[in-house]
C-alpha cells in the first residue's frame, strides 16, 4: 500500500455544491455495479451477461439482465438459451435481478419456472458533490492497481472459502482501478510506517459515459476492534479519496438482513436507490 498519510491529501470534491449528479439509468446502474466487482469472464447473450469467476462470490458468478427483451416470447427464448449456457458449467445457476431497473418481467418469468429468491440486497447511493468529505488522519490511501499489502490485510479480515479463493479474489479486485484504504487501530507503529490495518475498504472507480461512480465494497474490520468507529473512518476516507478522483456518487450494496450496516450507511447520508435479489433454480 502506498504510504501516503491522509493528512496530506486534498479532499476537494469535483461536483457543484448543492447539485446532485445526473441519475444513472437502469442499464447504466447495472453496468456500474457489475464494473465495481468485475468478473473474470463475461459472455453477453440476448441482453443478458453471464458472469464467471471460478465460483467465488455470487456477484461474480451470476447471470445479469442488462437489456432484456420486453417481448414475452423473445424473453422466453432468450432465457432458454442463457440458462442452457449457464448450466453447462459446474457453478450454480444464479440470476441477479434488479426489479427497480426494469427486471420485473424477467423476475416473474423465473418465478414461473420455479426459481426461488435468495440474498436480497439494498443498493444505496450518496452524491459526492454537495460537500467535501474529510479523510481519517490515520489512514493510508492508494489509488490505482491493487496493492499487495492492502490485499493481504483484506484477505486476513475477510477471507472467502473455496479452492483457489485467495487467488481468485485477488484477480477480481485487481480488475478495476480503485481507491484502497487501510486504518490501524492504534496509529503509527514506528517512524517508518503504519501499524497493520485493522480496518480496510475499497472504492472501485467505474466510468459510464461521462459519469464516474465509486462503488464501495470489501469493507471489513477486525472483530477485536469493532464498535471503535473504524468502519465509519474507512467509509469517510473512501468518500474523500473518491471525490479527489472525480467520482460524482458513491454506491453500496448491502444485504437486507444486515441492519447494523444499513444503519451505519444511512447515518453517513446514504439513501436507498433500489435493490436486487438472486433467483436460484430450485
Short mmCIF file of C-alpha atoms in Angstrom, two decimals:
data_model
loop_
_atom_site.label_atom_id
_atom_site.label_comp_id
_atom_site.label_asym_id
_atom_site.label_seq_id
_atom_site.Cartn_x
_atom_site.Cartn_y
_atom_site.Cartn_z
CA UNK A 1 0.00 0.00 0.00
CA UNK A 2 1.27 3.42 -0.86
CA UNK A 3 2.44 5.08 2.36
CA UNK A 4 0.73 8.40 1.97
CA UNK A 5 -0.83 9.95 5.03
CA UNK A 6 -4.41 11.13 4.65
CA UNK A 7 -3.35 14.35 6.39
CA UNK A 8 -1.55 15.45 3.25
CA UNK A 9 -4.31 14.71 0.75
CA UNK A 10 -6.79 17.23 -0.58
CA UNK A 11 -10.42 16.32 -0.15
CA UNK A 12 -11.99 18.83 -2.51
CA UNK A 13 -14.93 17.48 -4.46
CA UNK A 14 -15.50 17.57 -8.18
CA UNK A 15 -19.19 18.38 -8.21
CA UNK A 16 -21.12 21.61 -7.87
CA UNK A 17 -22.25 22.42 -4.34
CA UNK A 18 -25.96 21.70 -3.90
CA UNK A 19 -26.32 19.92 -7.28
CA UNK A 20 -26.57 16.15 -7.32
CA UNK A 21 -25.21 14.04 -10.16
CA UNK A 22 -27.35 13.12 -13.13
CA UNK A 23 -29.25 9.93 -12.20
CA UNK A 24 -27.98 6.68 -13.66
CA UNK A 25 -30.41 4.99 -16.00
CA UNK A 26 -31.38 1.36 -15.33
CA UNK A 27 -28.78 -0.13 -17.69
CA UNK A 28 -26.07 2.29 -16.54
CA UNK A 29 -26.70 1.39 -12.89
CA UNK A 30 -26.48 -2.35 -13.56
CA UNK A 31 -23.30 -1.95 -15.63
CA UNK A 32 -21.74 0.27 -12.97
CA UNK A 33 -22.40 -2.22 -10.20
CA UNK A 34 -21.04 -5.07 -12.33
CA UNK A 35 -17.96 -2.95 -13.01
CA UNK A 36 -17.43 -2.42 -9.30
CA UNK A 37 -16.99 -6.17 -8.78
CA UNK A 38 -15.72 -7.14 -12.19
CA UNK A 39 -15.92 -10.86 -13.05
CA UNK A 40 -13.02 -12.71 -14.61
CA UNK A 41 -15.08 -13.54 -17.70
CA UNK A 42 -18.28 -12.26 -19.25
CA UNK A 43 -20.41 -13.62 -22.08
CA UNK A 44 -23.22 -11.41 -23.43
CA UNK A 45 -26.18 -13.27 -24.90
CA UNK A 46 -29.58 -11.85 -25.90
CA UNK A 47 -29.42 -8.93 -23.48
CA UNK A 48 -28.02 -10.97 -20.58
CA UNK A 49 -24.46 -11.07 -19.18
CA UNK A 50 -23.20 -14.43 -17.94
CA UNK A 51 -20.51 -13.67 -15.33
CA UNK A 52 -17.98 -16.25 -14.18
CA UNK A 53 -15.09 -16.12 -11.69
CA UNK A 54 -14.17 -19.69 -10.71
CA UNK A 55 -17.18 -19.93 -8.42
CA UNK A 56 -16.01 -17.27 -5.94
CA UNK A 57 -18.79 -14.88 -4.76
CA UNK A 58 -22.33 -14.65 -6.09
CA UNK A 59 -21.78 -11.23 -7.67
CA UNK A 60 -19.01 -12.53 -9.91
CA UNK A 61 -20.79 -15.79 -10.81
CA UNK A 62 -24.30 -14.86 -11.79
CA UNK A 63 -26.43 -14.05 -14.81
CA UNK A 64 -27.45 -10.39 -15.01
CA UNK A 65 -30.09 -8.97 -17.34
CA UNK A 66 -28.55 -5.89 -18.95
CA UNK A 67 -31.01 -5.06 -21.72
CA UNK A 68 -33.52 -7.94 -21.86
CA UNK A 69 -36.30 -8.08 -24.41
CA UNK A 70 -39.69 -6.75 -23.38
CA UNK A 71 -41.48 -9.15 -25.71
CA UNK A 72 -42.68 -12.18 -23.67
CA UNK A 73 -41.95 -14.67 -26.44
CA UNK A 74 -38.48 -13.32 -27.19
CA UNK A 75 -37.72 -13.17 -23.46
CA UNK A 76 -38.70 -16.81 -23.01
CA UNK A 77 -36.42 -17.84 -25.89
CA UNK A 78 -33.56 -15.75 -24.52
CA UNK A 79 -33.92 -17.34 -21.08
CA UNK A 80 -33.85 -20.80 -22.65
CA UNK A 81 -30.54 -20.01 -24.36
CA UNK A 82 -28.93 -18.20 -21.43
CA UNK A 83 -29.93 -20.75 -18.80
CA UNK A 84 -28.79 -23.56 -21.08
CA UNK A 85 -25.36 -21.99 -21.48
CA UNK A 86 -25.05 -21.35 -17.75
CA UNK A 87 -26.00 -24.93 -16.95
CA UNK A 88 -23.00 -26.18 -18.94
CA UNK A 89 -20.68 -25.20 -16.06
CA UNK A 90 -20.47 -26.71 -12.58
CA UNK A 91 -21.47 -23.41 -10.93
CA UNK A 92 -24.98 -22.95 -9.53
CA UNK A 93 -27.36 -21.17 -11.90
CA UNK A 94 -27.96 -17.81 -10.22
CA UNK A 95 -29.71 -14.83 -11.81
CA UNK A 96 -29.20 -11.39 -10.23
CA UNK A 97 -32.28 -9.22 -10.68
CA UNK A 98 -32.89 -5.51 -10.14
CA UNK A 99 -36.71 -5.16 -10.24
CA UNK A 100 -36.40 -1.36 -9.92
CA UNK A 101 -34.21 -1.33 -13.04
CA UNK A 102 -36.57 -3.00 -15.47
CA UNK A 103 -36.13 -6.64 -14.47
CA UNK A 104 -39.65 -7.27 -13.16
CA UNK A 105 -40.67 -9.31 -16.22
CA UNK A 106 -37.54 -11.47 -16.01
CA UNK A 107 -38.14 -11.93 -12.29
CA UNK A 108 -41.68 -13.15 -12.89
CA UNK A 109 -40.61 -15.43 -15.73
CA UNK A 110 -38.03 -17.10 -13.47
CA UNK A 111 -40.56 -17.42 -10.64
CA UNK A 112 -42.86 -19.18 -13.11
CA UNK A 113 -40.00 -21.58 -13.87
CA UNK A 114 -39.62 -22.47 -10.20
CA UNK A 115 -36.62 -20.28 -9.34
CA UNK A 116 -36.61 -19.22 -5.69
CA UNK A 117 -35.38 -15.95 -4.15
CA UNK A 118 -32.08 -15.69 -2.27
CA UNK A 119 -29.98 -12.96 -0.64
CA UNK A 120 -31.99 -9.76 -1.12
CA UNK A 121 -29.75 -6.67 -1.05
CA UNK A 122 -30.18 -2.91 -0.87
CA UNK A 123 -28.42 -0.55 -3.29
CA UNK A 124 -27.52 2.72 -1.55
CA UNK A 125 -26.32 5.97 -3.08
CA UNK A 126 -24.62 9.12 -1.76
CA UNK A 127 -23.97 12.11 -4.08
CA UNK A 128 -20.41 13.36 -3.60
CA UNK A 129 -20.62 16.88 -5.00
CA UNK A 130 -22.58 18.62 -2.25
CA UNK A 131 -19.86 18.85 0.38
CA UNK A 132 -16.25 17.77 0.86
CA UNK A 133 -15.56 14.69 2.95
CA UNK A 134 -12.58 14.58 5.31
CA UNK A 135 -10.27 11.54 5.37
CA UNK A 136 -9.23 9.99 8.66
CA UNK A 137 -5.73 11.20 9.64
CA UNK A 138 -4.62 7.64 10.45
CA UNK A 139 -5.47 6.28 7.02
CA UNK A 140 -3.18 5.06 4.31
CA UNK A 141 -4.64 5.62 0.84
CA UNK A 142 -3.59 4.22 -2.51
CA UNK A 143 -5.23 4.69 -5.89
CA UNK A 144 -4.83 2.53 -8.96
CA UNK A 145 -3.53 -1.05 -9.09
CA UNK A 146 -4.29 -3.43 -6.23
CA UNK A 147 -1.58 -3.06 -3.52
CA UNK A 148 -0.23 -6.39 -2.27
CA UNK A 149 -0.13 -5.36 1.38
CA UNK A 150 -3.68 -3.97 1.29
CA UNK A 151 -4.90 -7.20 -0.26
CA UNK A 152 -3.10 -9.25 2.41
CA UNK A 153 -4.86 -7.25 5.13
CA UNK A 154 -8.21 -7.50 3.32
CA UNK A 155 -7.88 -11.27 2.97
CA UNK A 156 -6.96 -11.61 6.64
CA UNK A 157 -10.04 -9.62 7.69
CA UNK A 158 -12.48 -11.06 5.14
CA UNK A 159 -11.36 -14.42 3.68
CA UNK A 160 -13.50 -16.45 1.29
CA UNK A 161 -13.92 -20.20 1.14
CA UNK A 162 -13.23 -22.46 -1.81
CA UNK A 163 -10.30 -23.86 -3.72
CA UNK A 164 -8.13 -21.11 -5.13
CA UNK A 165 -10.34 -18.45 -3.50
CA UNK A 166 -7.44 -16.21 -2.47
CA UNK A 167 -6.03 -16.02 -5.99
CA UNK A 168 -9.49 -15.52 -7.48
CA UNK A 169 -10.35 -12.71 -5.05
CA UNK A 170 -7.07 -11.03 -5.94
CA UNK A 171 -7.94 -11.21 -9.63
CA UNK A 172 -11.49 -9.89 -9.09
CA UNK A 173 -10.29 -6.93 -7.02
CA UNK A 174 -7.47 -6.17 -9.44
CA UNK A 175 -9.93 -5.95 -12.34
CA UNK A 176 -10.98 -2.34 -11.73
CA UNK A 177 -8.93 0.74 -10.76
CA UNK A 178 -9.85 1.58 -7.18
CA UNK A 179 -9.10 3.57 -4.05
CA UNK A 180 -7.79 1.33 -1.27
CA UNK A 181 -7.89 2.44 2.36
CA UNK A 182 -6.42 0.90 5.48
CA UNK A 183 -6.69 2.19 9.04
CA UNK A 184 -4.80 0.84 12.07
CA UNK A 185 -6.42 0.82 15.48
CA UNK A 186 -3.51 2.45 17.30
CA UNK A 187 -1.78 4.72 14.79
CA UNK A 188 1.85 4.52 13.63
CA UNK A 189 3.89 1.55 14.75
CA UNK A 190 7.21 3.32 14.27
CA UNK A 191 8.74 6.24 12.45
CA UNK A 192 8.82 4.47 9.09
CA UNK A 193 5.33 3.18 8.56
CA UNK A 194 1.85 2.50 9.90
CA UNK A 195 0.70 -0.41 12.01
CA UNK A 196 -1.03 -3.29 10.26
CA UNK A 197 -4.55 -2.24 9.25
CA UNK A 198 -7.40 -3.37 11.48
CA UNK A 199 -10.00 -1.98 9.07
CA UNK A 200 -9.93 -1.78 5.27
CA UNK A 201 -12.15 -0.74 2.41
CA UNK A 202 -12.18 -0.29 -1.33
CA UNK A 203 -13.92 2.07 -3.75
CA UNK A 204 -13.88 0.82 -7.34
CA UNK A 205 -13.82 3.74 -9.78
CA UNK A 206 -16.24 2.93 -12.59
CA UNK A 207 -16.79 5.18 -15.59
CA UNK A 208 -20.01 5.04 -17.62
CA UNK A 209 -20.12 7.62 -20.35
CA UNK A 210 -19.01 10.88 -18.76
CA UNK A 211 -20.03 9.81 -15.26
CA UNK A 212 -17.66 8.32 -12.70
CA UNK A 213 -19.04 6.40 -9.74
CA UNK A 214 -17.27 4.99 -6.69
CA UNK A 215 -18.60 1.51 -5.85
CA UNK A 216 -17.66 0.82 -2.23
CA UNK A 217 -17.05 -2.76 -1.19
CA UNK A 218 -14.71 -5.10 0.70
CA UNK A 219 -15.18 -3.03 3.86
CA UNK A 220 -14.05 -5.09 6.85
CA UNK A 221 -12.98 -4.53 10.45
CA UNK A 222 -11.08 -6.83 12.81
CA UNK A 223 -13.70 -8.30 15.20
CA UNK A 224 -11.48 -7.35 18.16
CA UNK A 225 -11.78 -3.67 17.18
CA UNK A 226 -15.44 -3.35 16.26
CA UNK A 227 -17.54 -0.56 17.77
CA UNK A 228 -14.48 1.72 17.74
CA UNK A 229 -15.61 3.78 14.75
CA UNK A 230 -13.10 2.24 12.35
CA UNK A 231 -15.72 1.24 9.80
CA UNK A 232 -17.04 4.79 9.73
CA UNK A 233 -13.50 6.13 9.39
CA UNK A 234 -12.85 3.83 6.42
CA UNK A 235 -16.03 4.90 4.63
CA UNK A 236 -15.42 8.60 5.23
CA UNK A 237 -11.89 8.25 3.88
CA UNK A 238 -13.10 6.35 0.82
CA UNK A 239 -15.62 9.11 0.13
CA UNK A 240 -12.94 11.81 0.45
CA UNK A 241 -10.49 9.98 -1.82
CA UNK A 242 -13.21 9.17 -4.36
CA UNK A 243 -14.10 12.87 -4.60
CA UNK A 244 -10.47 13.66 -5.37
CA UNK A 245 -10.59 11.05 -8.15
CA UNK A 246 -13.60 12.75 -9.76
CA UNK A 247 -16.39 10.42 -8.61
CA UNK A 248 -19.81 12.04 -8.64
CA UNK A 249 -21.54 9.46 -6.45
CA UNK A 250 -20.80 6.58 -4.11
CA UNK A 251 -22.74 3.32 -4.38
CA UNK A 252 -23.01 0.49 -1.87
CA UNK A 253 -24.58 -2.96 -1.97
CA UNK A 254 -25.69 -4.19 1.46
CA UNK A 255 -27.55 -7.38 2.34
CA UNK A 256 -31.06 -6.55 3.55
CA UNK A 257 -30.63 -8.70 6.69
CA UNK A 258 -27.67 -6.60 7.92
CA UNK A 259 -29.46 -3.83 9.87
CA UNK A 260 -26.29 -2.64 11.62
CA UNK A 261 -24.53 -1.91 8.31
CA UNK A 262 -27.64 -0.31 6.83
CA UNK A 263 -27.97 1.96 9.90
CA UNK A 264 -24.30 2.97 9.66
CA UNK A 265 -24.51 3.90 5.99
CA UNK A 266 -27.78 5.78 6.40
CA UNK A 267 -26.23 7.75 9.25
CA UNK A 268 -23.45 8.73 6.82
CA UNK A 269 -26.03 10.06 4.37
CA UNK A 270 -26.59 7.10 2.02
CA UNK A 271 -30.13 6.63 0.75
CA UNK A 272 -31.82 3.68 -0.89
CA UNK A 273 -31.56 3.76 -4.67
CA UNK A 274 -33.05 0.34 -5.32
CA UNK A 275 -32.47 -3.29 -4.56
CA UNK A 276 -31.75 -6.66 -6.05
CA UNK A 277 -32.01 -10.33 -5.25
CA UNK A 278 -30.93 -13.60 -6.77
CA UNK A 279 -33.12 -16.26 -8.31
CA UNK A 280 -31.75 -19.77 -8.00
CA UNK A 281 -33.02 -22.87 -9.69
CA UNK A 282 -34.91 -24.98 -7.18
#
